[in-house]
XYZ file of C-alpha atoms in Angstrom:
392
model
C 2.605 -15.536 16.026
C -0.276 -14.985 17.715
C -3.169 -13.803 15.971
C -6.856 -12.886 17.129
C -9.541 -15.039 17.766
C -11.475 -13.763 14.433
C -8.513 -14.327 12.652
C -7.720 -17.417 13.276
C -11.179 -18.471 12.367
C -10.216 -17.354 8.804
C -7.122 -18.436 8.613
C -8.599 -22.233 8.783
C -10.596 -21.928 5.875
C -7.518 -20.886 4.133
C -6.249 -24.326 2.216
C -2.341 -25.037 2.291
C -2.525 -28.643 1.249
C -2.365 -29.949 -1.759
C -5.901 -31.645 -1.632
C -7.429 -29.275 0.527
C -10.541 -27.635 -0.346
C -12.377 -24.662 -0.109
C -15.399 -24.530 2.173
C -17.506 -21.368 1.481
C -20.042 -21.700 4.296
C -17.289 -22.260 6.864
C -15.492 -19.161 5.585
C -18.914 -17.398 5.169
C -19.477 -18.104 8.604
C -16.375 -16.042 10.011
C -16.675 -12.278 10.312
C -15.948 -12.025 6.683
C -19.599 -13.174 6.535
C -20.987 -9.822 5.818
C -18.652 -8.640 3.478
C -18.883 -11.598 1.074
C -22.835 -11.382 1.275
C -21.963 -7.474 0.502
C -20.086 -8.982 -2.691
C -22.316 -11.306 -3.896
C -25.267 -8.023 -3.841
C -22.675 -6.612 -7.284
C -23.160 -7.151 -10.583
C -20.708 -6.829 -13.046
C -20.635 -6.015 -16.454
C -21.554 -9.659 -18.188
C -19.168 -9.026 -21.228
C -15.954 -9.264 -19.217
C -17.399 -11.139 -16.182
C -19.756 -13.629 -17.811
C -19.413 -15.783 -14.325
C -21.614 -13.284 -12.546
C -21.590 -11.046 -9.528
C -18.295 -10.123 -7.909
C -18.356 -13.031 -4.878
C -19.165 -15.015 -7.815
C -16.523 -14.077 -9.603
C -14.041 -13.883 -6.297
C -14.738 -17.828 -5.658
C -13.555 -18.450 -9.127
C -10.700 -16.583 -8.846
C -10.089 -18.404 -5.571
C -10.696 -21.955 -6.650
C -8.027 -21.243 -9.865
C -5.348 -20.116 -7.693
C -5.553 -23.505 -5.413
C -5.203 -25.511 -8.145
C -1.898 -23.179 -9.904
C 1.324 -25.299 -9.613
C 2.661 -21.658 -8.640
C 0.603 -21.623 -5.692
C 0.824 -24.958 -4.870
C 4.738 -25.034 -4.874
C 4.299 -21.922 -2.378
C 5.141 -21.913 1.593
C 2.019 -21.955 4.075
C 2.754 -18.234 4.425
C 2.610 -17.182 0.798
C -0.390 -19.484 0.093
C -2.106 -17.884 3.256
C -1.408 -14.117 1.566
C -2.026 -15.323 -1.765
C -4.951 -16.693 -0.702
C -6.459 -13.707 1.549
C -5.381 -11.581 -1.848
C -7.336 -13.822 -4.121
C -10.163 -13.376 -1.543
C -10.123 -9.629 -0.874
C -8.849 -8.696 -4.268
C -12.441 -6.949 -6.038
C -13.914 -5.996 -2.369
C -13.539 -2.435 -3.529
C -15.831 -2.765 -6.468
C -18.691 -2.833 -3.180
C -18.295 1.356 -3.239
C -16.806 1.322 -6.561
C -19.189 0.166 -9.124
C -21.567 2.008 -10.763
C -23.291 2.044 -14.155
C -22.171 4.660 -17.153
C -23.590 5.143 -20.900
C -25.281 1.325 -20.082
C -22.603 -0.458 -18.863
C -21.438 -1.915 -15.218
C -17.691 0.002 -14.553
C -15.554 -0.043 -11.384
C -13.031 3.009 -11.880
C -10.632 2.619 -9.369
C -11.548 -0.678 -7.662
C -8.106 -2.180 -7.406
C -6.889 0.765 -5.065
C -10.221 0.693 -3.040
C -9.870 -2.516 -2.580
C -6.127 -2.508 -0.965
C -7.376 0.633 0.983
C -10.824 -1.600 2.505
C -8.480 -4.415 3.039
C -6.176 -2.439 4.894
C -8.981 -0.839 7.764
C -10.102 -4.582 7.517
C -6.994 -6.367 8.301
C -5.785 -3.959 10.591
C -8.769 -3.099 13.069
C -11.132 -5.857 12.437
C -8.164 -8.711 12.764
C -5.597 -6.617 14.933
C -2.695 -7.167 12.175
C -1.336 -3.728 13.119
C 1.933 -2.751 15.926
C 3.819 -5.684 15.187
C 6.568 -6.084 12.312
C 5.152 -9.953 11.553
C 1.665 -8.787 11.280
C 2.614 -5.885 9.215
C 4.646 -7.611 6.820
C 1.771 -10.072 6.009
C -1.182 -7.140 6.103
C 1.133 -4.921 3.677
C 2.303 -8.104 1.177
C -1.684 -9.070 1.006
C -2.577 -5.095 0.548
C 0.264 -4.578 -1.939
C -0.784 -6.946 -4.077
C -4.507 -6.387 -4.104
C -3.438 -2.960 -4.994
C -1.214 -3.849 -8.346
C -3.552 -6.768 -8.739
C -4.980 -5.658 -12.329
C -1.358 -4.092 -13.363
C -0.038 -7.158 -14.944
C -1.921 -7.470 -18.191
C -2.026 -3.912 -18.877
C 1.665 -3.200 -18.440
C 1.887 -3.692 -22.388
C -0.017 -0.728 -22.294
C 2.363 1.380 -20.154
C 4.467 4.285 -21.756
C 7.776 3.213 -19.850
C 6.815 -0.549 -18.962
C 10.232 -0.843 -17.718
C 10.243 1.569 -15.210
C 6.549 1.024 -14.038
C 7.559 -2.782 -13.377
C 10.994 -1.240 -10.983
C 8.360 0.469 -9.119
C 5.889 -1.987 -8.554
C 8.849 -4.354 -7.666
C 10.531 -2.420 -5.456
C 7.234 -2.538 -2.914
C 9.488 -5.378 -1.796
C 11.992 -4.035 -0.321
C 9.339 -3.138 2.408
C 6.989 -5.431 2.079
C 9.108 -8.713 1.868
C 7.068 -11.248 1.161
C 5.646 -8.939 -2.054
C 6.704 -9.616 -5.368
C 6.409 -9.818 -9.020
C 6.064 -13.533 -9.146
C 3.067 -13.351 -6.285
C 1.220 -10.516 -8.120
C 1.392 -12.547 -11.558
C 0.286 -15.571 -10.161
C -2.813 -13.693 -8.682
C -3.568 -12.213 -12.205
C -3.299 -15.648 -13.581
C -5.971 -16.895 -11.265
C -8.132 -13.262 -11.849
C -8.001 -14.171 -15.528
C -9.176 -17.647 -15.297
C -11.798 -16.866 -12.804
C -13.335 -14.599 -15.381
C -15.676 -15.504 -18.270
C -14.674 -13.223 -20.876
C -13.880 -13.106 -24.479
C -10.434 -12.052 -24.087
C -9.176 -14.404 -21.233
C -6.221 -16.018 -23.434
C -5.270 -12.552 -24.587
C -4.978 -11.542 -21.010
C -2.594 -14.494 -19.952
C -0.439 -13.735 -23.020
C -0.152 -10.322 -21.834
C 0.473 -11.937 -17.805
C 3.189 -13.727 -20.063
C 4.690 -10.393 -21.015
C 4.646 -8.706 -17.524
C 6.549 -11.930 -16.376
C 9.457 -11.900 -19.337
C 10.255 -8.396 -18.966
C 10.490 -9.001 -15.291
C 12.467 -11.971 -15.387
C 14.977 -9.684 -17.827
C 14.870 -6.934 -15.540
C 15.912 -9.422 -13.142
C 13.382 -8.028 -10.200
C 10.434 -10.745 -10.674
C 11.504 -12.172 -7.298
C 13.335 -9.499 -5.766
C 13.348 -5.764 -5.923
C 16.067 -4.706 -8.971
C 19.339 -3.522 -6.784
C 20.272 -0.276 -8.044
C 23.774 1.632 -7.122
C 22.504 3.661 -4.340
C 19.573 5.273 -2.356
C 20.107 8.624 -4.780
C 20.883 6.813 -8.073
C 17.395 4.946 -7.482
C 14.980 8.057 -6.372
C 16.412 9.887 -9.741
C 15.541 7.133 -12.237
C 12.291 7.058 -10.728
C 12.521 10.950 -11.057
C 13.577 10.063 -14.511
C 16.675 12.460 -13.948
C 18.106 9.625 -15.986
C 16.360 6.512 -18.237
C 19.833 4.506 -17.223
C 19.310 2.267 -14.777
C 22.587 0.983 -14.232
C 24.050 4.523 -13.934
C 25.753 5.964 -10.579
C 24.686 9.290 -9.883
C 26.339 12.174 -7.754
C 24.704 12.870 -5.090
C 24.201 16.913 -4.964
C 21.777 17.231 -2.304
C 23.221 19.343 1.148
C 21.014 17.627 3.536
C 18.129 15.481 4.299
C 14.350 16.442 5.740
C 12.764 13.683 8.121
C 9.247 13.648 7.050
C 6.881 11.765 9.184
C 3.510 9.653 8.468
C 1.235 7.778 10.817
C -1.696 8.045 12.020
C -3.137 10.255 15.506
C -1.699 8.303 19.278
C 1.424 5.942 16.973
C 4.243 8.379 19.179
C 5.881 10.364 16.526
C 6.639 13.281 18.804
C 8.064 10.617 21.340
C 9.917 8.822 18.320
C 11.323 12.117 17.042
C 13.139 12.937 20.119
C 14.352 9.363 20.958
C 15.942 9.796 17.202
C 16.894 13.428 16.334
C 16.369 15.627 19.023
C 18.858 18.051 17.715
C 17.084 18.581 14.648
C 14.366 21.777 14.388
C 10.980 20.558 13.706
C 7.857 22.046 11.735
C 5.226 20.275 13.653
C 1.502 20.715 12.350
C 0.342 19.624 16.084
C 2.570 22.453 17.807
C 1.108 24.978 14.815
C -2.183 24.003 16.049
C -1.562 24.928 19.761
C -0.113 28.663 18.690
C -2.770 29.141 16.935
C -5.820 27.388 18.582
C -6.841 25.655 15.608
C -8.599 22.628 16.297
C -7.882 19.555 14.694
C -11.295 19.251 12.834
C -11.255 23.147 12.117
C -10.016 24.300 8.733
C -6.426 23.812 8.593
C -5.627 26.191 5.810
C -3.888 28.231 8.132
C -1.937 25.779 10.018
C -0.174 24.652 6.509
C 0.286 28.091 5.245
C 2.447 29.001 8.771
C 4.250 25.144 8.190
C 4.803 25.701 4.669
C 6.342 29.331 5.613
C 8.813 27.545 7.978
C 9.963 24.668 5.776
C 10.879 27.270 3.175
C 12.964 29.209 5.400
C 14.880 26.117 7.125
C 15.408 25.029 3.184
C 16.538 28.354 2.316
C 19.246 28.168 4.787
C 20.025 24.572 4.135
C 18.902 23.714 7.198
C 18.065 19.934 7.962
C 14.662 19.460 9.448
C 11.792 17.258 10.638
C 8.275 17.526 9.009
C 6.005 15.874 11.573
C 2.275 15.489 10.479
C 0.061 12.678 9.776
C 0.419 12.623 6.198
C -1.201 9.449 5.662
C -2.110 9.682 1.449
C 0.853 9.119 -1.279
C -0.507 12.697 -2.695
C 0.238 14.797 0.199
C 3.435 13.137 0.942
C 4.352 14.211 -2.982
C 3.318 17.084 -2.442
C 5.845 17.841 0.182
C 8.637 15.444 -0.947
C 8.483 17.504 -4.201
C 8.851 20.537 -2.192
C 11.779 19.764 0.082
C 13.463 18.235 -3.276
C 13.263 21.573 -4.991
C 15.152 22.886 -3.021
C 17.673 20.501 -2.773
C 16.980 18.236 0.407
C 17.193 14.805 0.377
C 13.939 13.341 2.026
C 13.674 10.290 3.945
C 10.078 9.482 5.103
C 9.237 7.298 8.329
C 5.793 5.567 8.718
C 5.036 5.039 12.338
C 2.660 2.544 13.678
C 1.155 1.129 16.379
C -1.611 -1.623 17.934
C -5.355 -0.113 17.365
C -5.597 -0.265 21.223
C -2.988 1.116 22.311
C -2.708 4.372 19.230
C -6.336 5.019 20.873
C -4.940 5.191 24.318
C -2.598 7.258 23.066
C -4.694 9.605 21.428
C -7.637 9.696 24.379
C -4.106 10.928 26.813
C -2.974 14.047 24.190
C -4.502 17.363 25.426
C -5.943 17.931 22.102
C -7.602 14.505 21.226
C -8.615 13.512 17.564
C -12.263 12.166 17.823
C -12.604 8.443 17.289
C -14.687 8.929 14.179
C -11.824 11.200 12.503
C -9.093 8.484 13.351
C -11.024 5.886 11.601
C -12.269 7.954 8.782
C -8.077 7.778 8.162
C -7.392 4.930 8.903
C -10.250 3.778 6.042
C -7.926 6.408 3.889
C -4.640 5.276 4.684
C -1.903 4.623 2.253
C 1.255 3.596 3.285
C 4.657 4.774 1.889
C 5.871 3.037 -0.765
C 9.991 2.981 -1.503
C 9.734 5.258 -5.000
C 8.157 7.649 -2.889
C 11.491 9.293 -1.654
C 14.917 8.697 -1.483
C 14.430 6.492 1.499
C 11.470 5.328 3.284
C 11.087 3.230 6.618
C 8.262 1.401 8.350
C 8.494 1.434 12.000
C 6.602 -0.227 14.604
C 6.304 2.017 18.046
């Protein structure tokens, strides 16, 4: 695989043998420079992080996971996204923290964090338009984002079912698992200074026997079908075993990408034959620009999904859609009334999406494309009844 120049300087800091160490002013010295000086300017609240500021806290964290047995029985490719996990796992609590009723809190930081590490990976070190570099940008993402999940899944209402989800992130993201995301929490919790660190790895403990019974700590659980799975998660049944019949009439392509990845070129390579609600073509009937309000241009798409539904009509949605809350927004829709939805996340190089975009009559600035690409969230599998990643 070949990897950029600025990547490549990381990845040699990363260490895959057994005696290998860890040399902070090489790694400090790569264009993660700045964002690790960034991390060491945040200070954390001293009951739960005794150890200090967050790049204080992110070398511990760091220098546990080399020395895990876990980590160290790993490949050289799930030590190098451990590793980069480990390392970007708290880089969200830069925007994140703030102080309330006296004490240092980061709301939020573990989903910041996978977002920041996403822009990062993918336009700082060109892991982006290839299915390799995907794979390892969306494993290390992935489990930044569920990084903190792990000891508080004693906590969860249906522990069971919030585990399937999680898990299932690997039937996209391959290299993403259970056992990965619990060895990073083991190596959060030691690289902490806290009160309750042995209470935390009992709880680990937990996450990793109900896992292990579920029988998806390595692998996603396998569940009947495509429909059976989407209505557990729908919790149209608490069986997870159970076949269900499949009553839908039809299924709704709904597309996610960002501005210049080809989805108009993809969508008539793949189902030309299909109508299409297209927020672009909207925008063109009704000269709305695409940094002018866009109320309009979804009530007039909204208007037409309803009507193909109505009829029973099998469609494509194509718009950017590039949050989970939007796309449940509009799954939820198109499942009302009966549609089965499969969604497709399109992608691209950096370079090439902009060349794209710069050749489209109506352009999205360069500032807008970034300001979603620093928003992006990619589809997840419990999102819908089916969900693809697709490089263009």
């Amino acid at each position: 695989m070949s990897y950029s120049g600025n990547f490549k300087e990381v990845l040699n800091c990363i260490p895959v043998a057994d005696t290998a160490e860890i040399c902070w002013n090489k790694l400090e010295k790569t264009q993660l420079g700045s964002l690790l000086y960034k991390m060491s300017t945040i200070e954390q609240n001293p009951e739960h992080h005794g150890e200090g500021d967050v790049y204080c806290h992110t070398k511990c964290v760091c220098e546990e996971l080399i020395k895990l047995p876990e980590y160290r029985s790993c490949s050289e490719e799930d030590k190098t996204i451990l590793f980069l996990s480990a390392l970007l796992h708290d880089i969200g609590k830069i925007k994140c923290t703030k102080t309330e009723d006296g004490k240092i809190v980061a709301p939020g930081h573990a989903s910041k964090s996978a977002l920041m590490a996403r822009e990062l990976l993918w336009k700082d070190f060109g892991l982006c338009g290839n299915e390799e570099k995907q794979q390892l940008r969306e494993s290390i993402c992935f489990l930044i984002k569920y990084h903190s999940f792990p000891p508080h899944v004693i906590k969860e209402e249906n522990p069971e079912q919030k585990i399937l989800r999680i898990a299932s992130v690997g039937n996209l993201a391959k290299s993403f698992n259970l056992k990965k995301l619990c060895i990073l929490s083991d190596a959060d919790v030691l690289g902490r200074e806290c009160y309750d660190k042995k209470d935390y790895l009992e709880r680990n403990e937990y996450c990793k026997m109900i896992a292990e019974e579920l029988g998806c700590f390595e692998k996603p659980y396998s569940f009947k079908n495509e429909f059976s799975e989407r209505a557990y998660f729908l919790n149209k049944t608490t069986w997870r075993e159970q076949e269900m019949f499949n009553d839908t009439w039809g299924k709704v392509i709904m597309l996610s990408g960002l501005p210049g990845t080809g989805k108009d070129t993809w969508i008539s390579e793949n189902y030309p034959d299909l109508p299409m609600v297209s927020l672009d073509e909207i925008r063109k009937q009704l000269k709305i620009l695409p940094t002018d309000n866009q109320g309009k241009v979804i009530a007039t798409a909204q208007g037409m999904a309803k009507e193909y539904l109505r009829n029973k009509q099998p469609f494509v949605w194509n718009a950017t859609d590039i949050t989970q809350a939007t796309r449940t927004k509009w799954v939820s829709l198109f499942e009302q009334y009966g549609a089965a939805v499969e969604v497709v996340f399109l992608e691209t190089e950096w370079e090439e999406q902009l060349r794209r975009n710069e050749n489209r009559t109506a352009s999205v600035p360069l500032n807008k494309i970034e300001d979603m690409l620093s928003k992006l969230e990619i589809p997840q599998p419990f999102e819908s009844e089916k969900v693809r990643w697709k490089i263009t």
